[in-house]
Short mmCIF file of C-alpha atoms and ligand atoms in Angstrom, two decimals:
data_model
loop_
_atom_site.label_atom_id
_atom_site.label_comp_id
_atom_site.label_asym_id
_atom_site.label_seq_id
_atom_site.Cartn_x
_atom_site.Cartn_y
_atom_site.Cartn_z
CA UNK A 1 4.06 -0.71 3.33
CA UNK A 2 6.54 1.81 3.80
CA UNK A 3 10.19 1.54 3.03
CA UNK A 4 13.16 2.64 5.06
CA UNK A 5 14.37 5.96 4.37
CA UNK A 6 17.72 4.14 3.79
CA UNK A 7 17.01 1.49 1.24
CA UNK A 8 19.02 -1.70 2.78
CA UNK A 9 20.56 -3.80 0.35
CA UNK A 10 18.10 -6.51 -0.83
CA UNK A 11 18.92 -10.07 -1.67
CA UNK A 12 18.38 -9.61 -5.59
CA UNK A 13 15.63 -12.29 -6.61
CA UNK A 14 14.34 -13.11 -9.80
CA UNK A 15 10.54 -12.26 -10.40
CA UNK A 16 9.45 -14.76 -12.91
CA UNK A 17 6.54 -12.95 -13.97
CA UNK A 18 7.39 -9.47 -14.53
CA UNK A 19 4.77 -6.84 -13.88
CA UNK A 20 1.92 -7.08 -14.89
CA UNK A 21 1.83 -9.66 -17.19
CA UNK A 22 0.53 -12.36 -14.66
CA UNK A 23 -1.28 -15.15 -16.02
CA UNK A 24 -4.51 -14.60 -14.89
CA UNK A 25 -6.72 -17.69 -14.85
CA UNK A 26 -10.45 -16.78 -15.42
CA UNK A 27 -11.70 -20.41 -15.23
CA UNK A 28 -11.28 -20.82 -11.75
CA UNK A 29 -11.53 -18.69 -8.32
CA UNK A 30 -9.62 -19.60 -5.10
CA UNK A 31 -12.21 -19.40 -2.40
CA UNK A 32 -10.33 -20.32 0.58
CA UNK A 33 -6.84 -21.79 1.71
CA UNK A 34 -6.11 -23.72 4.76
CA UNK A 35 -2.59 -23.44 5.27
CA UNK A 36 -1.15 -26.25 7.86
CA UNK A 37 2.38 -25.43 8.71
CA UNK A 38 5.06 -27.23 11.00
CA UNK A 39 8.02 -25.37 11.99
CA UNK A 40 10.84 -26.58 14.10
CA UNK A 41 14.17 -25.37 15.89
CA UNK A 42 16.74 -27.79 14.40
CA UNK A 43 16.36 -26.95 10.63
CA UNK A 44 14.64 -24.13 8.67
CA UNK A 45 12.90 -26.88 6.81
CA UNK A 46 8.77 -26.63 7.08
CA UNK A 47 6.43 -29.34 6.12
CA UNK A 48 3.12 -27.93 4.70
CA UNK A 49 -0.33 -29.12 3.75
CA UNK A 50 -2.51 -26.29 2.07
CA UNK A 51 -6.12 -27.45 1.43
CA UNK A 52 -7.38 -24.76 -1.51
CA UNK A 53 -10.88 -24.63 -1.98
CA UNK A 54 -11.53 -23.78 -5.72
CA UNK A 55 -14.44 -22.56 -7.42
CA UNK A 56 -14.67 -23.66 -11.31
CA UNK A 57 -16.27 -20.76 -13.52
CA UNK A 58 -15.54 -22.89 -16.54
CA UNK A 59 -15.06 -26.37 -17.24
CA UNK A 60 -11.45 -27.34 -17.77
CA UNK A 61 -8.90 -30.02 -17.14
CA UNK A 62 -6.03 -28.66 -15.60
CA UNK A 63 -5.16 -25.33 -13.69
CA UNK A 64 -1.92 -24.08 -11.95
CA UNK A 65 -0.74 -22.33 -8.47
CA UNK A 66 2.24 -20.57 -8.09
CA UNK A 67 4.82 -22.53 -5.80
CA UNK A 68 8.58 -21.92 -5.64
CA UNK A 69 10.86 -25.07 -6.93
CA UNK A 70 14.18 -25.92 -4.95
CA UNK A 71 16.84 -24.28 -6.38
CA UNK A 72 20.54 -25.09 -6.99
CA UNK A 73 21.10 -24.27 -3.25
CA UNK A 74 18.20 -26.71 -2.12
CA UNK A 75 15.86 -24.06 -1.28
CA UNK A 76 12.61 -24.37 -2.14
CA UNK A 77 9.54 -26.58 -2.11
CA UNK A 78 8.97 -30.31 -3.37
CA UNK A 79 5.44 -31.25 -3.51
CA UNK A 80 5.00 -34.87 -2.03
CA UNK A 81 1.40 -35.54 -2.78
CA UNK A 82 -2.07 -33.83 -3.92
CA UNK A 83 -5.26 -35.15 -3.03
CA UNK A 84 -8.88 -34.46 -4.41
CA UNK A 85 -11.97 -36.55 -2.98
CA UNK A 86 -9.15 -38.77 -1.04
CA UNK A 87 -7.78 -39.62 -4.23
CA UNK A 88 -4.06 -38.75 -5.59
CA UNK A 89 -3.87 -36.64 -8.45
CA UNK A 90 -1.29 -35.92 -11.07
CA UNK A 91 0.91 -32.66 -11.05
CA UNK A 92 3.79 -31.12 -12.50
CA UNK A 93 6.06 -28.55 -11.00
CA UNK A 94 8.34 -26.54 -12.81
CA UNK A 95 9.32 -23.06 -13.12
CA UNK A 96 7.78 -22.13 -9.93
CA UNK A 97 4.19 -23.22 -11.43
CA UNK A 98 2.39 -26.16 -9.49
CA UNK A 99 0.22 -27.44 -12.35
CA UNK A 100 -2.69 -29.71 -10.99
CA UNK A 101 -4.25 -32.25 -13.52
CA UNK A 102 -7.75 -33.06 -12.88
CA UNK A 103 -8.74 -36.81 -13.24
CA UNK A 104 -12.12 -35.65 -15.08
CA UNK A 105 -12.52 -32.22 -16.29
CA UNK A 106 -14.43 -30.04 -13.89
CA UNK A 107 -17.85 -28.02 -14.68
CA UNK A 108 -18.79 -24.44 -14.13
CA UNK A 109 -20.19 -24.11 -10.45
CA UNK A 110 -18.07 -27.05 -9.07
CA UNK A 111 -16.38 -26.41 -5.97
CA UNK A 112 -13.48 -28.64 -4.98
CA UNK A 113 -10.90 -28.84 -2.02
CA UNK A 114 -7.42 -30.03 -3.09
CA UNK A 115 -4.82 -30.93 -0.44
CA UNK A 116 -1.28 -30.28 -1.42
CA UNK A 117 1.51 -31.58 0.78
CA UNK A 118 4.84 -30.34 0.23
CA UNK A 119 7.81 -29.41 2.39
CA UNK A 120 11.05 -27.44 1.94
CA UNK A 121 13.35 -24.46 2.93
CA UNK A 122 11.64 -21.14 2.06
CA UNK A 123 14.02 -19.15 -0.08
CA UNK A 124 12.17 -16.11 0.78
CA UNK A 125 8.41 -14.85 1.82
CA UNK A 126 8.83 -16.83 5.27
CA UNK A 127 11.95 -15.02 6.96
CA UNK A 128 13.39 -17.60 9.60
CA UNK A 129 16.17 -16.02 11.37
CA UNK A 130 17.46 -14.65 14.57
CA UNK A 131 15.75 -11.40 15.81
CA UNK A 132 18.15 -8.46 17.16
CA UNK A 133 18.03 -10.18 20.70
CA UNK A 134 19.36 -13.22 19.29
CA UNK A 135 15.96 -15.26 19.48
CA UNK A 136 14.70 -17.43 16.44
CA UNK A 137 11.84 -16.05 14.76
CA UNK A 138 9.68 -16.66 11.88
CA UNK A 139 7.88 -14.13 9.98
CA UNK A 140 6.11 -14.29 6.78
CA UNK A 141 6.73 -11.27 4.81
CA UNK A 142 4.76 -11.72 1.14
CA UNK A 143 4.88 -8.48 -0.26
CA UNK A 144 4.34 -8.00 -3.29
CA UNK A 145 4.56 -12.00 -4.69
CA UNK A 146 6.52 -13.66 -2.28
CA UNK A 147 3.93 -15.87 -0.45
CA UNK A 148 4.38 -18.68 -3.25
CA UNK A 149 8.16 -19.32 -1.70
CA UNK A 150 6.12 -20.79 1.06
CA UNK A 151 2.42 -21.08 0.40
CA UNK A 152 0.89 -22.76 -2.72
CA UNK A 153 -1.44 -20.05 -4.14
CA UNK A 154 -2.60 -17.85 -6.81
CA UNK A 155 0.09 -14.88 -5.83
CA UNK A 156 -1.46 -12.10 -7.00
CA UNK A 157 -4.07 -9.53 -5.86
CA UNK A 158 -6.62 -10.41 -8.49
CA UNK A 159 -7.45 -13.38 -6.86
CA UNK A 160 -8.60 -13.00 -2.85
CA UNK A 161 -9.38 -15.63 -0.77
CA UNK A 162 -10.42 -16.19 3.23
CA UNK A 163 -7.92 -18.24 4.67
CA UNK A 164 -6.54 -19.76 7.86
CA UNK A 165 -3.23 -20.88 9.67
CA UNK A 166 -2.69 -24.14 11.60
CA UNK A 167 0.70 -23.68 12.94
CA UNK A 168 2.36 -26.70 14.86
CA UNK A 169 5.63 -25.24 16.71
CA UNK A 170 7.73 -25.87 19.77
CA UNK A 171 5.82 -24.88 22.62
CA UNK A 172 8.21 -21.73 23.50
CA UNK A 173 6.55 -19.96 20.20
CA UNK A 174 3.76 -17.68 20.16
CA UNK A 175 2.02 -17.61 16.83
CA UNK A 176 0.10 -14.85 15.41
CA UNK A 177 -1.81 -15.10 12.18
CA UNK A 178 -4.14 -13.59 9.96
CA UNK A 179 -7.99 -13.45 11.55
CA UNK A 180 -9.07 -14.57 14.97
CA UNK A 181 -7.20 -17.04 17.14
CA UNK A 182 -9.46 -20.16 17.25
CA UNK A 183 -7.43 -22.35 19.22
CA UNK A 184 -3.78 -22.60 21.04
CA UNK A 185 -3.14 -25.77 22.75
CA UNK A 186 0.01 -27.80 23.82
CA UNK A 187 -0.32 -31.18 21.99
CA UNK A 188 1.85 -33.93 22.70
CA UNK A 189 5.59 -33.10 24.23
CA UNK A 190 6.82 -29.73 24.04
CA UNK A 191 4.54 -29.02 20.68
CA UNK A 192 1.71 -26.45 20.56
CA UNK A 193 -0.86 -26.01 17.87
CA UNK A 194 -2.29 -22.49 17.21
CA UNK A 195 -5.19 -21.80 14.97
CA UNK A 196 -5.99 -18.48 13.43
CA UNK A 197 -8.96 -17.99 10.54
CA UNK A 198 -10.17 -15.12 9.04
CA UNK A 199 -13.60 -14.87 7.18
CA UNK A 200 -12.69 -11.76 5.25
CA UNK A 201 -11.41 -12.31 1.62
CA UNK A 202 -7.68 -11.03 1.09
CA UNK A 203 -4.82 -10.84 -1.36
CA UNK A 204 -1.89 -13.28 -0.61
CA UNK A 205 0.66 -10.46 -0.16
CA UNK A 206 -1.02 -9.59 3.38
CA UNK A 207 -1.90 -12.88 4.64
CA UNK A 208 0.94 -14.39 7.04
CA UNK A 209 1.93 -15.97 10.23
CA UNK A 210 4.51 -14.93 12.68
CA UNK A 211 6.00 -17.02 15.43
CA UNK A 212 8.38 -15.62 17.99
CA UNK A 213 8.75 -14.99 21.83
CA UNK A 214 6.23 -12.11 22.31
CA UNK A 215 4.93 -9.70 25.02
CA UNK A 216 1.46 -9.10 24.28
CA UNK A 217 -0.69 -6.36 25.32
CA UNK A 218 -4.26 -5.98 24.82
CA UNK A 219 -4.93 -2.05 24.51
CA UNK A 220 -8.81 -2.17 24.63
CA UNK A 221 -11.03 -2.00 21.94
CA UNK A 222 -12.00 0.66 19.50
CA UNK A 223 -15.60 0.17 18.00
CA UNK A 224 -15.67 -3.42 18.89
CA UNK A 225 -11.99 -3.96 17.37
CA UNK A 226 -9.13 -5.39 19.62
CA UNK A 227 -6.06 -3.32 19.35
CA UNK A 228 -3.11 -5.47 20.64
CA UNK A 229 0.86 -4.70 20.71
CA UNK A 230 3.07 -7.87 20.18
CA UNK A 231 6.57 -7.00 20.60
CA UNK A 232 9.73 -8.68 21.74
CA UNK A 233 10.02 -9.46 25.41
CA UNK A 234 13.29 -7.66 25.55
CA UNK A 235 11.08 -4.58 24.40
CA UNK A 236 8.22 -4.79 26.24
CA UNK A 237 7.36 -1.41 27.45
CA UNK A 238 8.81 0.70 24.81
CA UNK A 239 7.01 -1.48 22.44
CA UNK A 240 3.79 -1.15 24.22
CA UNK A 241 4.14 2.45 24.52
CA UNK A 242 5.32 3.17 20.76
CA UNK A 243 2.41 0.62 19.39
CA UNK A 244 -0.23 2.35 21.60
CA UNK A 245 -1.05 5.29 18.68
CA UNK A 246 -2.79 2.43 16.55
CA UNK A 247 -5.67 2.86 18.50
CA UNK A 248 -6.18 6.72 17.50
CA UNK A 249 -5.51 5.76 14.10
CA UNK A 250 -8.20 3.12 13.77
CA UNK A 251 -10.64 5.61 15.31
CA UNK A 252 -9.88 8.48 12.65
CA UNK A 253 -10.02 6.06 9.63
CA UNK A 254 -12.94 4.05 10.86
CA UNK A 255 -14.80 7.71 11.56
CA UNK A 256 -13.15 9.12 8.04
CA UNK A 257 -13.57 6.10 5.78
CA UNK A 258 -15.50 3.00 6.84
CA UNK A 259 -15.84 0.53 9.50
CA UNK A 260 -12.38 -1.34 9.88
CA UNK A 261 -12.68 -4.56 7.76
CA UNK A 262 -10.75 -7.18 9.91
CA UNK A 263 -11.02 -8.80 13.26
CA UNK A 264 -8.18 -7.48 14.95
CA UNK A 265 -5.16 -4.65 14.73
CA UNK A 266 -2.35 -6.33 16.26
CA UNK A 267 0.87 -4.23 15.83
CA UNK A 268 3.90 -6.81 15.44
CA UNK A 269 7.44 -6.16 15.92
CA UNK A 270 9.13 -8.53 13.18
CA UNK A 271 11.82 -8.75 10.88
CA UNK A 272 10.15 -7.77 8.13
CA UNK A 273 12.41 -6.16 5.36
CA UNK A 274 10.00 -3.35 4.98
CA UNK A 275 9.83 -0.32 7.35
CA UNK A 276 6.01 -1.50 8.09
CA UNK A 277 4.07 -4.33 6.51
CA UNK A 278 0.45 -3.68 6.53
CA UNK A 279 -0.53 -7.51 6.69
CA UNK A 280 -4.42 -7.81 7.46
CA UNK A 281 -5.17 -7.30 10.67
CA UNK A 282 -1.48 -7.80 12.12
CA UNK A 283 0.79 -5.22 10.89
CA UNK A 284 4.32 -6.37 10.85
CA UNK A 285 7.05 -3.26 11.51
CA UNK A 286 10.41 -3.38 11.60
CA UNK A 287 12.45 -4.77 14.63
CA UNK A 288 14.11 -0.97 15.29
CA UNK A 289 10.60 0.62 15.07
CA UNK A 290 10.65 0.17 18.79
CA UNK A 291 12.40 2.88 20.77
CA UNK A 292 9.73 3.81 23.33
CA UNK A 293 10.23 7.45 22.07
CA UNK A 294 6.94 7.48 20.33
CA UNK A 295 8.50 8.69 16.76
CA UNK A 296 6.23 6.43 14.67
CA UNK A 297 3.15 8.05 14.57
CA UNK A 298 3.08 8.45 10.75
CA UNK A 299 4.31 4.90 10.01
CA UNK A 300 1.62 3.46 12.21
CA UNK A 301 -1.04 5.65 10.63
CA UNK A 302 0.38 4.56 7.09
CA UNK A 303 -0.07 0.98 7.65
CA UNK A 304 -3.36 1.20 9.63
CA UNK A 305 -4.71 3.15 6.68
CA UNK A 306 -3.60 0.25 4.45
CA UNK A 307 -6.10 -2.02 6.04
CA UNK A 308 -8.86 -0.03 3.90
CA UNK A 309 -6.55 0.93 0.84
CA UNK A 310 -4.54 -2.07 -0.47
CA UNK A 311 -5.78 -4.93 1.63
CA UNK A 312 -9.62 -4.54 1.18
CA UNK A 313 -9.78 -2.32 -2.01
CA UNK A 314 -6.62 -3.45 -3.67
CA UNK A 315 -5.16 -2.73 -7.00
CA UNK A 316 -6.05 -4.88 -10.00
CA UNK A 317 -2.85 -4.38 -11.44
CA UNK A 318 0.65 -3.66 -9.98
CA UNK A 319 0.97 -0.80 -12.09
CA UNK A 320 -1.79 0.77 -10.25
CA UNK A 321 -0.19 0.33 -6.89
CA UNK A 322 -0.63 4.01 -6.09
CA UNK A 323 -4.22 3.23 -5.08
CA UNK A 324 -2.58 1.47 -2.00
CA UNK A 325 0.60 3.61 -1.59
CA UNK A 326 -0.69 6.96 -2.56
CA UNK A 327 -4.10 6.58 -1.00
CA UNK A 328 -2.08 5.39 2.58
CA UNK A 329 0.36 7.86 2.26
CA UNK A 330 -2.41 10.91 1.48
CA UNK A 331 -4.52 9.33 4.55
CA UNK A 332 -1.53 9.56 6.92
CA UNK A 333 -1.63 13.11 6.13
CA UNK A 334 -5.49 13.59 6.63
CA UNK A 335 -4.81 11.79 9.98
CA UNK A 336 -1.93 14.32 11.13
CA UNK A 337 -4.09 17.28 9.76
CA UNK A 338 -7.03 16.04 12.02
CA UNK A 339 -4.34 15.45 15.11
CA UNK A 340 -2.22 18.51 14.49
CA UNK A 341 -4.01 21.05 12.19
CA UNK A 342 -3.39 22.48 8.94
CA UNK A 343 -0.17 23.77 9.44
CA UNK A 344 1.20 20.32 9.95
CA UNK A 345 -0.47 19.34 6.73
CA UNK A 346 1.27 22.07 4.98
CA UNK A 347 4.42 21.19 6.36
CA UNK A 348 4.31 17.74 5.42
CA UNK A 349 3.05 18.41 1.69
CA UNK A 350 5.99 20.89 1.25
CA UNK A 351 8.27 18.40 2.26
CA UNK A 352 6.83 15.75 -0.11
CA UNK A 353 6.72 18.16 -2.91
CA UNK A 354 10.57 18.81 -2.83
CA UNK A 355 10.95 14.88 -2.61
CA UNK A 356 8.60 14.52 -6.09
CA UNK A 357 10.42 16.97 -7.89
CA UNK A 358 13.94 15.48 -6.78
CA UNK A 359 12.74 11.88 -7.92
CA UNK A 360 11.47 13.47 -11.21
CA UNK A 361 14.95 14.54 -12.10
CA UNK A 362 16.39 11.12 -11.84
CA UNK A 363 13.43 8.94 -12.90
CA UNK A 364 11.18 11.21 -15.12
CA UNK A 365 8.06 8.58 -15.75
CA UNK A 366 4.55 8.66 -14.99
CA UNK A 367 2.93 7.62 -11.54
CA UNK A 368 1.24 4.53 -13.76
CA UNK A 369 4.33 3.52 -15.43
CA UNK A 370 3.86 0.52 -17.78
CA UNK A 371 7.25 0.33 -18.67
CA UNK A 372 8.38 -1.35 -14.91
CA UNK A 373 8.55 -5.22 -15.45
CA UNK A 374 10.52 -5.95 -11.88
CA UNK A 375 7.07 -5.25 -9.71
CA UNK A 376 9.49 -4.29 -6.69
CA UNK A 377 9.93 -1.21 -8.76
CA UNK A 378 6.43 0.02 -8.36
CA UNK A 379 7.64 1.27 -4.87
CA UNK A 380 8.75 4.46 -5.56
CA UNK A 381 8.31 8.18 -4.93
CA UNK A 382 5.71 8.29 -7.58
CA UNK A 383 3.38 5.68 -6.11
CA UNK A 384 3.77 7.28 -2.64
CA UNK A 385 4.36 10.88 -2.50
CA UNK A 386 3.33 11.79 -5.88
CA UNK A 387 0.33 9.84 -5.63
CA UNK A 388 -0.65 11.62 -2.32
CA UNK A 389 -0.02 14.86 -3.95
CA UNK A 390 -2.44 14.11 -6.61
CA UNK A 391 -5.10 13.44 -4.09
CA UNK A 392 -4.12 16.36 -2.24
CA UNK A 393 -4.79 18.30 -5.21
CA UNK A 394 -7.91 16.46 -6.41
CA UNK A 395 -9.22 17.28 -2.69
CA UNK A 396 -8.60 21.17 -3.89
CA UNK A 397 -10.18 20.75 -7.25
CA UNK A 398 -13.73 19.25 -5.97
CA UNK A 399 -13.94 20.64 -2.44
CA UNK A 400 -13.50 18.80 0.65
CA UNK A 401 -17.34 17.48 0.92
CA UNK A 402 -17.10 15.73 -2.69
CA UNK A 403 -13.79 14.60 -1.80
CA UNK A 404 -14.32 12.80 1.18
CA UNK A 405 -17.66 11.49 -0.12
CA UNK A 406 -15.76 9.91 -2.94
CA UNK A 407 -13.28 8.35 -0.98
CA UNK A 408 -16.10 6.57 1.05
CA UNK A 409 -18.04 5.65 -2.14
CA UNK A 410 -14.44 4.41 -3.71
CA UNK A 411 -14.02 2.02 -0.57
CA UNK A 412 -17.77 1.11 0.00
CA UNK A 413 -17.70 0.28 -4.15
CA UNK A 414 -14.31 -1.62 -4.03
CA UNK A 415 -13.88 -3.12 -0.42
CA UNK A 416 -13.10 -6.88 -0.65
CA UNK A 417 -12.09 -6.20 -4.36
CA UNK A 418 -9.89 -4.77 -6.87
CA UNK A 419 -10.03 -1.28 -8.81
CA UNK A 420 -7.66 0.51 -11.34
CA UNK A 421 -7.09 3.90 -11.54
CA UNK A 422 -10.24 4.80 -14.09
CA UNK A 423 -12.31 2.95 -11.57
CA UNK A 424 -11.07 5.52 -8.98
CA UNK A 425 -11.64 8.23 -11.40
CA UNK A 426 -15.11 7.26 -12.43
CA UNK A 427 -16.27 7.17 -8.64
CA UNK A 428 -14.53 10.91 -7.99
CA UNK A 429 -16.04 12.20 -10.90
CA UNK A 430 -19.51 11.29 -9.60
CA UNK A 431 -18.93 12.69 -6.32
CA UNK A 432 -17.83 15.75 -8.16
CA UNK A 433 -20.33 15.78 -10.65
CA UNK A 434 -17.53 16.74 -13.43
CA UNK A 435 -15.30 15.31 -15.85
CA UNK A 436 -11.88 14.68 -14.31
CA UNK A 437 -10.46 12.67 -17.33
CA UNK A 438 -8.04 15.89 -18.08
CA UNK A 439 -6.89 15.98 -14.44
CA UNK A 440 -6.08 12.27 -14.18
CA UNK A 441 -4.36 12.10 -17.69
CA UNK A 442 -2.01 14.77 -17.04
CA UNK A 443 -1.21 13.89 -13.09
CA UNK A 444 -1.50 10.24 -13.25
CA UNK A 445 -0.57 9.01 -16.72
CA UNK A 446 1.78 11.60 -17.82
CA UNK A 447 5.26 12.55 -16.07
CA UNK A 448 6.21 15.68 -14.55
CA UNK A 449 4.97 18.69 -13.16
CA UNK A 450 4.78 22.40 -14.09
CA UNK A 451 7.94 24.45 -13.95
CA UNK A 452 7.04 27.79 -13.76
CA UNK A 453 8.68 31.04 -14.26
CA UNK A 454 6.78 34.10 -12.96
CA UNK A 455 7.60 37.88 -13.29
CA UNK A 456 5.73 40.93 -11.94
CA UNK A 457 5.48 44.44 -12.01
CA UNK A 458 3.07 47.18 -10.59
CA UNK A 459 1.31 49.70 -13.00
CA UNK A 460 1.08 52.71 -10.50
CA UNK A 461 -1.04 54.50 -13.13
CA UNK A 462 -3.50 51.74 -13.87
CA UNK A 463 -3.34 50.21 -10.25
CA UNK A 464 -2.67 47.11 -11.16
CA UNK A 465 -0.25 44.17 -10.87
CA UNK A 466 0.62 42.63 -14.05
CA UNK A 467 1.98 38.92 -13.35
CA UNK A 468 3.25 36.92 -16.39
CA UNK A 469 3.32 33.11 -16.06
CA UNK A 470 5.12 30.98 -18.30
CA UNK A 471 5.50 27.16 -18.19
CA UNK A 472 8.80 26.09 -18.91
CA UNK A 473 8.65 22.17 -18.96
CA UNK A 474 7.89 20.29 -22.07
CA UNK A 475 4.26 19.28 -22.07
CA UNK A 476 1.87 21.94 -20.74
CA UNK A 477 -0.16 21.50 -17.71
CA UNK A 478 -3.93 22.85 -17.08
CA UNK A 479 -4.17 24.06 -13.47
CA UNK A 480 -5.43 27.08 -11.10
CA UNK A 481 -2.57 28.58 -9.45
CA UNK A 482 -3.24 30.92 -6.28
CA UNK A 483 -1.02 33.92 -6.25
CA UNK A 484 -0.73 35.85 -2.83
CA UNK A 485 -0.04 39.67 -3.44
CA UNK A 486 1.11 41.77 -0.56
CA UNK A 487 1.15 45.63 -0.93
CA UNK A 488 3.38 48.01 0.59
CA UNK A 489 0.76 48.64 3.56
CA UNK A 490 1.48 44.67 4.47
CA UNK A 491 -2.38 43.61 3.25
CA UNK A 492 -2.53 40.52 1.61
CA UNK A 493 -4.79 39.01 -0.80
CA UNK A 494 -5.07 35.78 -2.89
CA UNK A 495 -6.07 35.64 -6.46
CA UNK A 496 -6.66 32.34 -8.47
CA UNK A 497 -5.62 32.21 -11.71
CA UNK A 498 -6.23 29.39 -14.56
CA UNK A 499 -3.16 28.28 -16.29
CA UNK A 500 -3.13 26.16 -19.68
CA UNK A 501 -1.06 28.02 -22.21
CA UNK A 502 2.74 28.35 -22.37
CA UNK A 503 2.99 31.99 -21.60
CA UNK A 504 0.02 33.90 -20.06
CA UNK A 505 -0.50 37.39 -18.37
CA UNK A 506 -2.64 38.47 -15.74
CA UNK A 507 -3.72 41.80 -14.20
CA UNK A 508 -4.82 41.81 -10.61
CA UNK A 509 -5.95 45.23 -9.46
CA UNK A 510 -4.84 47.10 -6.48
CA UNK A 511 -4.86 50.75 -5.34
CA UNK A 512 -1.50 50.08 -3.12
CA UNK A 513 2.02 49.66 -4.52
CA UNK A 514 2.58 45.61 -4.62
CA UNK A 515 5.52 45.19 -2.44
CA UNK A 516 5.75 41.14 -3.36
CA UNK A 517 3.68 38.23 -4.75
CA UNK A 518 4.07 34.50 -3.92
CA UNK A 519 2.85 31.36 -5.38
CA UNK A 520 0.83 28.87 -4.01
CA UNK A 521 0.79 30.24 -0.38
CA UNK A 522 -1.47 27.15 0.91
CA UNK A 523 0.44 24.34 -0.61
CA UNK A 524 -2.19 23.17 -2.91
CA UNK A 525 -0.17 22.45 -6.54
CA UNK A 526 2.67 20.41 -7.34
CA UNK A 527 4.94 22.35 -9.06
CA UNK A 528 8.35 24.16 -8.94
CA UNK A 529 8.86 28.03 -9.77
CA UNK A 530 10.56 31.20 -9.73
CA UNK A 531 9.13 34.73 -9.09
CA UNK A 532 10.84 37.93 -10.12
CA UNK A 533 9.90 41.37 -10.12
CA UNK A 534 10.40 43.36 -13.23
CA UNK A 535 10.69 47.21 -13.97
CA UNK A 536 8.04 46.90 -16.39
ZN1 ZN B 601 2.15 1.39 2.12
#
């Protein structure tokens, strides 16, 4: 997802399960969710019936799902009945946990369907509101764990499942949801039923439906995948124009990483609280992403990249969300580099480097920051721009061929599944044929970056430039530093020096007097630094 540059005031919400101590249940595996939902125009009350297919991996007598209880304001879900094999089963529902008590213990290997009937007004997760044109709309907005405000689920990315939505709505709505459309019928008076289903396993954070008045453009297919724009009718032409860039993004990532994992690529104007939300196969963008001025190429590229990184290969723990956000941010840079050349990449990386250094001043924490307990706080400059920067340095460290092979192997190995930083490291080590533990330790698990004070002087007699590099930050880093030396004739050469100590001196030979030096001319190092010439 992409945050807004100016973060809007968010509704403060209570996160029951602080990151990332989610109570995982290794005894069950959710295989499929069938979400039947009824929405209406007179109230914000929804009626739900979810059929959860559960595979039992151990013999147990009860299990729990996440589902928000009704709060003091009357918002939340009330469970009416739960059925197993047409029999009513007992349950308890408190502290946003729905405990289903099995009439008989189920054994390892049993697969059962539980039908949960419920209703209520969503506290969050399904945003029911008027859009900017005053039309009533419904948009799922689940990230990170807001699905359980309207859908009974294991609301954590570790347990992925396939899903389908059968939505009954007043007939003037058009309904989009995850997967492919199996049915759209007017049933009865002024009621429409729409059925969408995916056969690809997903985390709940990207399973959604949306209902609104839409203008829809089917833009054509890229490698057999339908690319679509779903926008408010009042924004029809501007929206079709702004979202058309998605086809180019899809083409680039399919070629660079792997075939696209989902049934369609719909780009949807919506009321999401984020700049863009990468819902699988139907990305929801914020309303004002549509301007008709084609200024959202980076945003679209980021959300399309998430279809591989985050949706299919997902973090296994919220503290490792940089595997979604850092990879999608750097994938966007790769897309822009491919489209506009290496100068564009350098400009973008330089911009992000400033942002990372500024962020460090107010929040000196590592990328994987296990002290974060409010999981919405994992969305920060470290996960996005710093994560992207680490990938950029890794690419320089191991070379383009190894880097891109590593990315493809990582995706191949963890698609439709979950990974931790160590899993990613091991794949990249195998691709590079070298140990990268030190690299990952210093850049991902430790905070900060080098702060360098560099001085130089030219020794006329020995015909060499003496360069002194001092690391001023507390903990020392080990890294290659490229130094560009310009002589008085205007000739330029770049030397690479290996830095690991507190203060090191290097001699660079040159027959002509040096007129200046520049650090990291090609923008490959995350650092800050000053350079000065000394008399000797
Ligand atoms: Zn993102």
